[in-house]
Coordinates of C-alpha atoms in Angstrom, one line a residue:
X11 CA 15.2 -31.1 4.5
X12 CA 11.7 -29.8 4.0
X13 CA 11.1 -28.1 0.7
X14 CA 9.5 -25.0 2.1
X15 CA 9.1 -21.9 -0.1
X16 CA 11.1 -19.0 1.2
X17 CA 9.9 -15.5 1.7
X18 CA 11.9 -12.3 2.0
X19 CA 11.5 -10.6 5.4
X20 CA 13.1 -7.9 7.5
X21 CA 15.8 -9.1 9.8
X22 CA 13.5 -8.8 12.8
X23 CA 10.0 -10.2 12.6
X24 CA 7.3 -7.7 13.6
X25 CA 3.9 -8.7 15.0
X26 CA 2.7 -5.1 15.3
X27 CA -0.7 -4.2 14.0
X28 CA -0.7 -3.0 10.3
X29 CA -1.2 0.6 9.4
X30 CA -4.7 1.6 8.4
X31 CA -3.8 1.8 4.7
X32 CA -2.0 -1.6 4.5
X33 CA -3.1 -3.6 1.5
X34 CA -3.1 -7.4 1.8
X35 CA -3.9 -9.4 -1.3
X36 CA -6.3 -12.3 -0.8
X37 CA -4.9 -15.9 -0.6
X38 CA -5.8 -18.4 -3.4
X39 CA -7.6 -21.7 -2.9
X40 CA -5.1 -23.4 -0.6
X41 CA -5.3 -25.7 2.4
X42 CA -4.1 -24.5 5.7
X43 CA -3.6 -26.5 8.9
X44 CA -2.7 -24.9 12.2
X45 CA -1.3 -26.7 15.2
X46 CA -1.6 -24.4 18.3
X47 CA -0.3 -24.7 21.8
X48 CA -2.5 -22.0 23.4
X49 CA -6.2 -21.2 23.2
X50 CA -5.4 -17.6 22.5
X51 CA -3.4 -18.4 19.4
X52 CA -6.1 -20.9 18.3
X53 CA -8.7 -18.2 18.7
X54 CA -6.7 -15.7 16.6
X55 CA -6.2 -18.3 13.8
X56 CA -9.9 -19.1 13.9
X57 CA -10.8 -15.4 13.6
X58 CA -8.3 -15.1 10.7
X59 CA -10.0 -18.0 8.9
X60 CA -13.2 -15.9 8.9
X61 CA -11.4 -12.9 7.2
X62 CA -12.5 -12.2 3.6
X63 CA -8.9 -12.6 2.4
X64 CA -8.8 -16.2 3.5
X65 CA -12.3 -16.8 2.2
X66 CA -11.0 -19.3 -0.4
X67 CA -8.6 -21.1 1.9
X68 CA -9.6 -24.3 3.7
X69 CA -8.5 -23.9 7.3
X70 CA -8.3 -26.6 10.0
X71 CA -7.1 -26.0 13.5
X72 CA -5.8 -28.5 16.0
X73 CA -4.1 -28.2 19.4
X74 CA -0.8 -29.9 20.3
X75 CA 1.8 -27.8 18.5
X76 CA 4.8 -29.5 16.9
X77 CA 4.2 -32.9 18.4
X78 CA 0.7 -33.1 17.0
X79 CA 1.8 -32.0 13.6
X80 CA 4.5 -34.7 13.3
X81 CA 2.0 -37.3 14.4
X82 CA -0.7 -36.1 12.0
X83 CA 1.5 -36.3 9.0
X84 CA 3.0 -39.7 9.6
X85 CA 0.0 -41.2 7.7
X86 CA -1.6 -38.2 5.9
X87 CA -0.4 -35.8 3.2
X88 CA 0.6 -32.3 4.3
X89 CA -1.4 -29.2 3.2
X90 CA -0.2 -26.2 1.3
X91 CA 0.5 -24.3 4.5
X92 CA 1.3 -25.5 8.0
X93 CA 1.0 -23.0 10.9
X94 CA 3.0 -24.1 14.0
X95 CA 3.0 -22.6 17.4
X96 CA 6.1 -23.2 19.5
X97 CA 7.3 -21.8 22.9
X98 CA 10.9 -23.2 22.9
X99 CA 14.0 -22.8 20.8
X100 CA 15.7 -26.2 20.8
X101 CA 12.4 -28.1 20.7
X102 CA 11.4 -26.0 17.7
X103 CA 14.5 -26.7 15.7
X104 CA 14.6 -30.4 16.4
X105 CA 10.9 -30.6 15.8
X106 CA 11.3 -29.0 12.4
X107 CA 14.1 -31.5 11.5
X108 CA 11.7 -34.3 12.5
X109 CA 8.8 -32.8 10.6
X110 CA 11.0 -32.7 7.5
X111 CA 10.9 -36.5 7.4
X112 CA 7.1 -36.7 7.1
X113 CA 6.4 -33.4 5.3
X114 CA 5.6 -33.3 1.6
X115 CA 7.7 -31.2 -0.8
X116 CA 6.3 -27.8 -1.5
X117 CA 4.6 -27.3 1.9
X118 CA 5.1 -23.9 3.4
X119 CA 5.5 -23.4 7.1
X120 CA 4.7 -20.4 9.3
X121 CA 6.0 -20.5 12.8
X122 CA 4.4 -18.6 15.7
X123 CA 6.9 -18.2 18.6
X124 CA 7.8 -16.1 21.6
X125 CA 11.5 -15.7 21.1
X126 CA 12.4 -12.4 19.5
X127 CA 15.9 -13.3 18.4
X128 CA 17.6 -12.6 15.1
X129 CA 19.8 -15.7 15.3
X130 CA 16.8 -17.9 15.7
X131 CA 15.1 -16.3 12.8
X132 CA 18.1 -16.8 10.6
X133 CA 18.3 -20.4 11.6
X134 CA 14.6 -20.8 10.7
X135 CA 15.2 -19.2 7.3
X136 CA 18.1 -21.5 6.7
X137 CA 15.8 -24.5 7.3
X138 CA 13.4 -23.0 4.8
X139 CA 10.7 -21.7 7.1
X140 CA 8.5 -19.3 5.2
X141 CA 7.6 -16.9 8.0
X142 CA 8.2 -16.3 11.7
X143 CA 5.5 -14.4 13.6
X144 CA 6.1 -13.2 17.1
X145 CA 3.4 -14.1 19.6
X146 CA 1.0 -13.0 20.9
X147 CA -0.7 -12.7 17.5
X148 CA -3.9 -11.2 16.3
X149 CA -6.1 -12.3 13.5
X150 CA -4.6 -9.8 11.1
X151 CA -1.1 -11.1 11.8
X152 CA -2.1 -14.5 10.7
X153 CA -4.0 -13.2 7.7
X154 CA -1.0 -11.1 6.6
X155 CA 1.5 -14.0 7.0
X156 CA -0.6 -16.6 5.1
X157 CA -1.6 -14.2 2.3
X158 CA 2.0 -12.9 1.8
X159 CA 3.2 -16.4 1.1
X160 CA 1.4 -16.2 -2.2
X161 CA 2.3 -12.7 -3.3
X162 CA 5.8 -11.7 -4.4
X163 CA 7.1 -9.3 -1.7
X164 CA 9.2 -7.4 -4.1
X165 CA 6.4 -6.8 -6.6
X166 CA 4.2 -3.7 -6.5
X167 CA 0.9 -4.4 -4.8
X168 CA -1.8 -4.8 -7.4
X169 CA -5.4 -5.6 -7.5
X170 CA -7.0 -3.2 -5.0
X171 CA -10.8 -3.6 -5.4
X172 CA -13.0 -0.6 -4.5
X173 CA -16.7 -1.1 -4.4
X174 CA -19.2 1.8 -4.7
X175 CA -22.8 1.2 -3.9
X176 CA -25.9 3.4 -3.3
X177 CA -27.8 3.2 -0.1
X178 CA -30.9 3.7 -2.2
X179 CA -31.7 3.7 -5.9
X180 CA -31.2 7.0 -7.7
X181 CA -28.7 8.6 -5.3
X182 CA -26.0 8.9 -8.0
X183 CA -23.7 6.1 -6.9
X184 CA -22.8 5.3 -10.4
X185 CA -22.0 8.9 -11.3
X186 CA -19.7 9.2 -8.2
X187 CA -18.0 5.9 -8.9
X188 CA -17.2 6.9 -12.5
X189 CA -15.9 10.3 -11.5
X190 CA -13.8 8.9 -8.6
X191 CA -12.3 6.3 -11.0
X192 CA -11.5 9.2 -13.4
X193 CA -9.7 11.0 -10.6
X194 CA -7.8 7.8 -9.7
X195 CA -6.6 7.5 -13.3
X196 CA -6.0 11.1 -14.1
X197 CA -4.9 12.8 -10.8
X198 CA -3.3 9.8 -9.1
X199 CA -1.9 8.3 -12.3
X200 CA -2.9 4.8 -11.4
X201 CA -4.0 2.3 -14.0
X202 CA -7.7 1.6 -13.2
X203 CA -10.7 -0.2 -14.6
X204 CA -14.3 0.4 -14.0
X205 CA -16.4 -2.8 -13.9
X206 CA -20.1 -2.0 -14.4
X207 CA -22.0 -4.7 -12.6
X208 CA -25.5 -3.5 -13.5
X209 CA -25.7 -5.6 -16.6
X210 CA -29.3 -4.7 -17.4
X211 CA -29.3 -0.9 -16.8
X212 CA -25.6 0.1 -16.4
X213 CA -24.6 3.6 -17.3
X214 CA -20.8 3.5 -17.4
X215 CA -20.7 3.1 -21.2
X216 CA -22.9 6.2 -21.5
X217 CA -20.9 8.2 -18.9
X218 CA -17.6 7.5 -20.6
X219 CA -19.1 7.8 -24.1
X220 CA -18.1 4.2 -25.0
X221 CA -20.1 1.6 -26.9
X222 CA -17.9 -1.5 -26.9
X223 CA -19.3 -4.6 -28.7
X224 CA -18.2 -6.8 -25.7
X225 CA -18.1 -6.4 -22.0
X226 CA -18.5 -7.9 -18.6
X227 CA -21.4 -10.1 -19.6
X228 CA -19.2 -12.1 -22.0
X229 CA -16.9 -13.0 -19.1
X230 CA -19.7 -13.8 -16.6
X231 CA -21.5 -16.1 -19.0
X232 CA -18.3 -17.8 -20.1
X233 CA -16.4 -18.4 -16.8
X234 CA -14.3 -21.2 -18.3
X235 CA -12.8 -18.8 -20.8
X236 CA -11.8 -16.1 -18.4
X237 CA -8.1 -15.4 -18.3
X238 CA -5.9 -12.3 -18.6
X239 CA -6.0 -12.3 -22.4
X240 CA -9.7 -12.8 -22.6
X241 CA -10.5 -10.0 -20.2
X242 CA -8.1 -7.7 -21.9
X243 CA -10.0 -8.1 -25.1
X244 CA -13.2 -7.1 -23.3
X245 CA -11.8 -3.9 -21.9
X246 CA -12.6 -0.6 -23.6
X247 CA -9.9 2.1 -23.2
X248 CA -11.2 5.4 -22.0
X249 CA -7.9 7.2 -21.2
X250 CA -4.3 6.2 -21.0
X251 CA -4.8 5.0 -17.4
X252 CA -8.5 4.2 -17.4
X253 CA -10.3 1.2 -18.9
X254 CA -13.9 0.1 -18.8
X255 CA -15.5 -3.3 -18.5
X256 CA -18.9 -2.3 -19.7
X257 CA -22.4 -3.7 -19.0
X258 CA -24.5 -4.7 -22.1
X259 CA -27.5 -2.6 -20.7
X260 CA -29.9 -4.8 -22.7
X261 CA -32.9 -6.8 -21.7
X262 CA -32.6 -9.7 -24.2
X263 CA -31.6 -12.1 -21.4
X264 CA -32.2 -12.4 -17.6
X265 CA -29.2 -11.7 -15.4
X266 CA -29.7 -14.2 -12.6
X267 CA -26.3 -15.0 -11.1
X268 CA -25.0 -17.4 -8.6
X269 CA -23.1 -16.1 -5.5
X270 CA -19.6 -16.7 -7.1
X271 CA -20.5 -15.6 -10.7
X272 CA -18.0 -12.7 -10.7
X273 CA -15.2 -14.5 -8.9
X274 CA -13.2 -15.4 -12.0
X275 CA -13.5 -11.9 -13.4
X276 CA -12.4 -10.2 -10.2
X277 CA -9.5 -12.6 -9.7
X278 CA -8.3 -12.0 -13.2
X279 CA -8.6 -8.2 -12.8
X280 CA -6.7 -8.3 -9.5
X281 CA -3.8 -10.0 -11.2
X282 CA -3.4 -7.3 -13.9
X283 CA -4.8 -4.0 -12.7
X284 CA -3.6 -1.9 -9.7
X285 CA -7.1 -0.5 -9.1
X286 CA -10.5 -2.0 -9.9
X287 CA -13.6 0.1 -9.2
X288 CA -16.8 -1.9 -9.0
X289 CA -20.0 0.0 -9.8
X290 CA -22.4 -2.2 -7.7
X291 CA -26.1 -1.9 -8.5
X292 CA -28.6 -1.2 -5.7
X293 CA -29.9 -4.7 -5.2
X294 CA -29.3 -7.3 -2.5
X295 CA -28.3 -10.8 -3.6
X296 CA -25.7 -13.3 -2.9
X297 CA -23.3 -12.0 -5.5
X298 CA -23.6 -8.3 -4.6
X299 CA -23.1 -9.1 -0.9
X300 CA -20.0 -11.2 -1.8
X301 CA -18.6 -8.4 -4.0
X302 CA -19.0 -5.9 -1.2
X303 CA -17.5 -8.0 1.5
X304 CA -14.7 -9.1 -0.7
X305 CA -13.7 -5.6 -1.7
X306 CA -10.6 -3.9 -0.2
X307 CA -12.5 -0.7 0.4
X308 CA -16.1 0.3 0.2
X309 CA -17.9 3.6 -0.5
X310 CA -21.6 3.9 0.3
X311 CA -23.4 6.8 -1.4
X312 CA -26.5 8.2 0.3
X313 CA -28.9 11.1 -0.2
X314 CA -29.8 13.1 3.0
X315 CA -33.2 11.5 3.7
X316 CA -34.6 8.9 6.2
X317 CA -34.6 5.9 3.9
X318 CA -31.0 6.5 2.9
X319 CA -30.0 6.9 6.5
X320 CA -31.6 3.6 7.5
X321 CA -30.1 1.7 4.5
X322 CA -26.7 3.3 4.9
X323 CA -26.6 2.3 8.6
X324 CA -27.7 -1.2 7.8
X325 CA -25.0 -1.6 5.1
X326 CA -22.4 0.0 7.3
X327 CA -23.1 -2.2 10.3
X328 CA -23.3 -5.4 8.2
X329 CA -20.1 -4.7 6.3
X330 CA -18.2 -3.6 9.4
X331 CA -19.2 -6.9 11.2
X332 CA -18.4 -9.0 8.1
X333 CA -14.9 -7.5 7.7
X334 CA -13.6 -7.1 11.3
X335 CA -9.9 -6.9 10.2
X336 CA -10.6 -4.2 7.6
X337 CA -11.2 -0.5 8.1
X338 CA -14.9 0.4 8.2
X339 CA -16.6 1.4 5.0
X340 CA -16.6 5.0 3.9
X341 CA -19.7 6.9 3.0
X342 CA -20.6 10.2 1.4
X343 CA -23.7 12.3 1.1
X344 CA -24.8 13.2 -2.4
X345 CA -27.5 15.6 -3.9
X346 CA -27.3 17.8 -0.8
X347 CA -29.4 20.9 -0.9
X348 CA -32.3 20.1 -3.2
X349 CA -34.6 23.2 -3.1
X350 CA -37.6 22.9 -0.8
X351 CA -36.8 19.3 0.2
X352 CA -36.5 18.6 3.9
X353 CA -33.2 16.9 4.5
X354 CA -31.4 15.1 7.3
X355 CA -28.2 17.0 8.3
X356 CA -24.8 15.4 8.0
X357 CA -24.4 15.6 11.7
X358 CA -27.4 13.3 12.2
X359 CA -26.0 10.8 9.7
X360 CA -22.7 10.9 11.6
X361 CA -24.5 10.4 14.9
X362 CA -26.5 7.4 13.7
X363 CA -23.7 5.7 11.7
X364 CA -21.0 6.7 14.3
X365 CA -18.8 8.0 11.4
X366 CA -18.4 11.2 9.6
X367 CA -19.2 11.4 5.8
X368 CA -16.1 11.7 3.8
X369 CA -17.7 14.5 1.7
X370 CA -21.1 16.1 1.1
X371 CA -21.6 16.7 -2.6
X372 CA -24.1 19.5 -3.3
X373 CA -27.1 19.1 -5.6
X374 CA -26.2 20.8 -8.9
X375 CA -28.4 19.3 -11.6
X376 CA -27.1 21.6 -14.4
X377 CA -23.5 20.5 -14.5
X378 CA -24.2 16.9 -13.5
X379 CA -27.0 16.6 -16.1
X380 CA -24.9 18.1 -18.8
X381 CA -22.0 15.7 -18.0
X382 CA -24.3 12.7 -18.1
X383 CA -26.0 13.8 -21.4
X384 CA -22.7 14.5 -23.1
X385 CA -20.9 11.4 -22.0
X386 CA -18.3 13.3 -20.0
X387 CA -16.9 13.6 -16.5
X388 CA -17.4 16.7 -14.4
X389 CA -13.7 17.5 -14.8
X390 CA -14.2 17.6 -18.5
X391 CA -17.2 20.0 -18.3
X392 CA -15.7 22.3 -15.7
X393 CA -12.0 22.0 -14.7
X394 CA -12.4 24.1 -11.6
X395 CA -15.7 22.8 -10.3
X396 CA -15.7 22.3 -6.5
X397 CA -16.9 18.7 -6.7
X398 CA -13.7 17.7 -8.5
X399 CA -11.7 18.2 -5.3
X400 CA -14.2 16.0 -3.5
X401 CA -13.8 13.2 -6.0
X402 CA -10.0 13.5 -5.6
X403 CA -10.4 13.3 -1.8
X404 CA -12.5 10.2 -2.1
X405 CA -10.0 8.7 -4.6
X406 CA -7.1 9.3 -2.2
X407 CA -8.9 7.8 0.8
X408 CA -10.1 4.7 -1.1
X409 CA -6.7 4.0 -2.7
X410 CA -4.7 4.7 0.4
X411 CA -2.8 7.6 -1.1
X412 CA -1.9 10.4 1.3
X413 CA -3.9 13.5 0.9
X414 CA -2.3 16.4 -0.8
X415 CA -1.4 19.0 1.8
X416 CA -2.4 22.5 0.9
X417 CA 0.2 25.2 1.5
X418 CA -0.7 27.7 4.2
X419 CA -1.8 31.0 2.7
X420 CA 0.1 34.1 3.5
X421 CA -0.7 37.8 3.4
X422 CA 0.8 38.0 0.0
X423 CA -1.2 35.1 -1.4
X424 CA -4.0 37.2 -3.1
X425 CA -1.3 39.3 -4.8
X426 CA 0.6 36.3 -6.0
X427 CA -2.6 34.7 -7.3
X428 CA -3.4 37.9 -9.3
X429 CA 0.1 37.9 -10.8
X430 CA -0.2 34.3 -11.8
X431 CA -3.5 35.0 -13.4
X432 CA -1.9 37.7 -15.5

């Protein structure tokens, strides 16, 4: 008997496309070998291997199905995961029994088949098959199946990474990321952490009125020490639900990083925090590109001018192409309505990017300046400010939480409001 790891599933496998808000945790560094019978399935598996969530996995694809798998492992060790395509029922079961004689203990098996039958599924589970996916499959079906092998299905999904980046310097991306994180923690009651990735000039510590002695730099420059306990010591608590991984904001060293410099930090945060908000600086390097592509959701912040429009479209197009199985990035307009400044209308942005901005935040230097100078969030300065509802709307979209439906107003609403005010 093959020592496959089992996974809890519904009684009937479902190969339908996932909902827009589905969260799939990335797979760890594992080896995956697929044995396909059709070119369509091979193409889907190949596309899945290019998905960001399988970025750490080593994927190899061969044709020949079950027979090729049995032959391959007669003289070679089996990988962490085997993906098998099979058209038949009897051949599949007998093939699995044969594969058991050459398969290493601990290998997990995903079967792609065309028979939608509960009895077959139960028989596969009895033999220890990890997952059964009904063909035809798309890339996201393969991604979901492999990634779910390494996350406990009964556990609450954790580690949703949200990246916020400005289309141009000075557009207020950091301010928005900090206020959105505040809304996630306060209004959605989710435990969240803000990771300030601008190590030289980061403002998260100032905005949250925190001055921790340690922060994200200690983790980046000591990757071998990074684990849950180490990162916990670096976190600065802002509220009951919000923590900060602050940037040193000093110039006593040069912050030149390799492409994977933040991987250990992000992986550790994913394992402990339900929501991680990355305040990504406006620069283009290997690690910033990797952080953006690897995020679960992305918010681009742009001001209403031509340079922002060009940069936002470039970012949007690149990230959309690099993440074909994710929803497209979101973007918002900020600092809208600066007196005497010619601006590009939101409709023109939407036409060029082929997507509507999630919100347009007006230019209000008095309240935003006061909040920045006092180390406070907008909600702390003015509890009823209109931008607070916009931050909550962004938070809901980025975290996959359904938007709060407003009750329809009636003819008596003004009278009721007055009575409540009294």
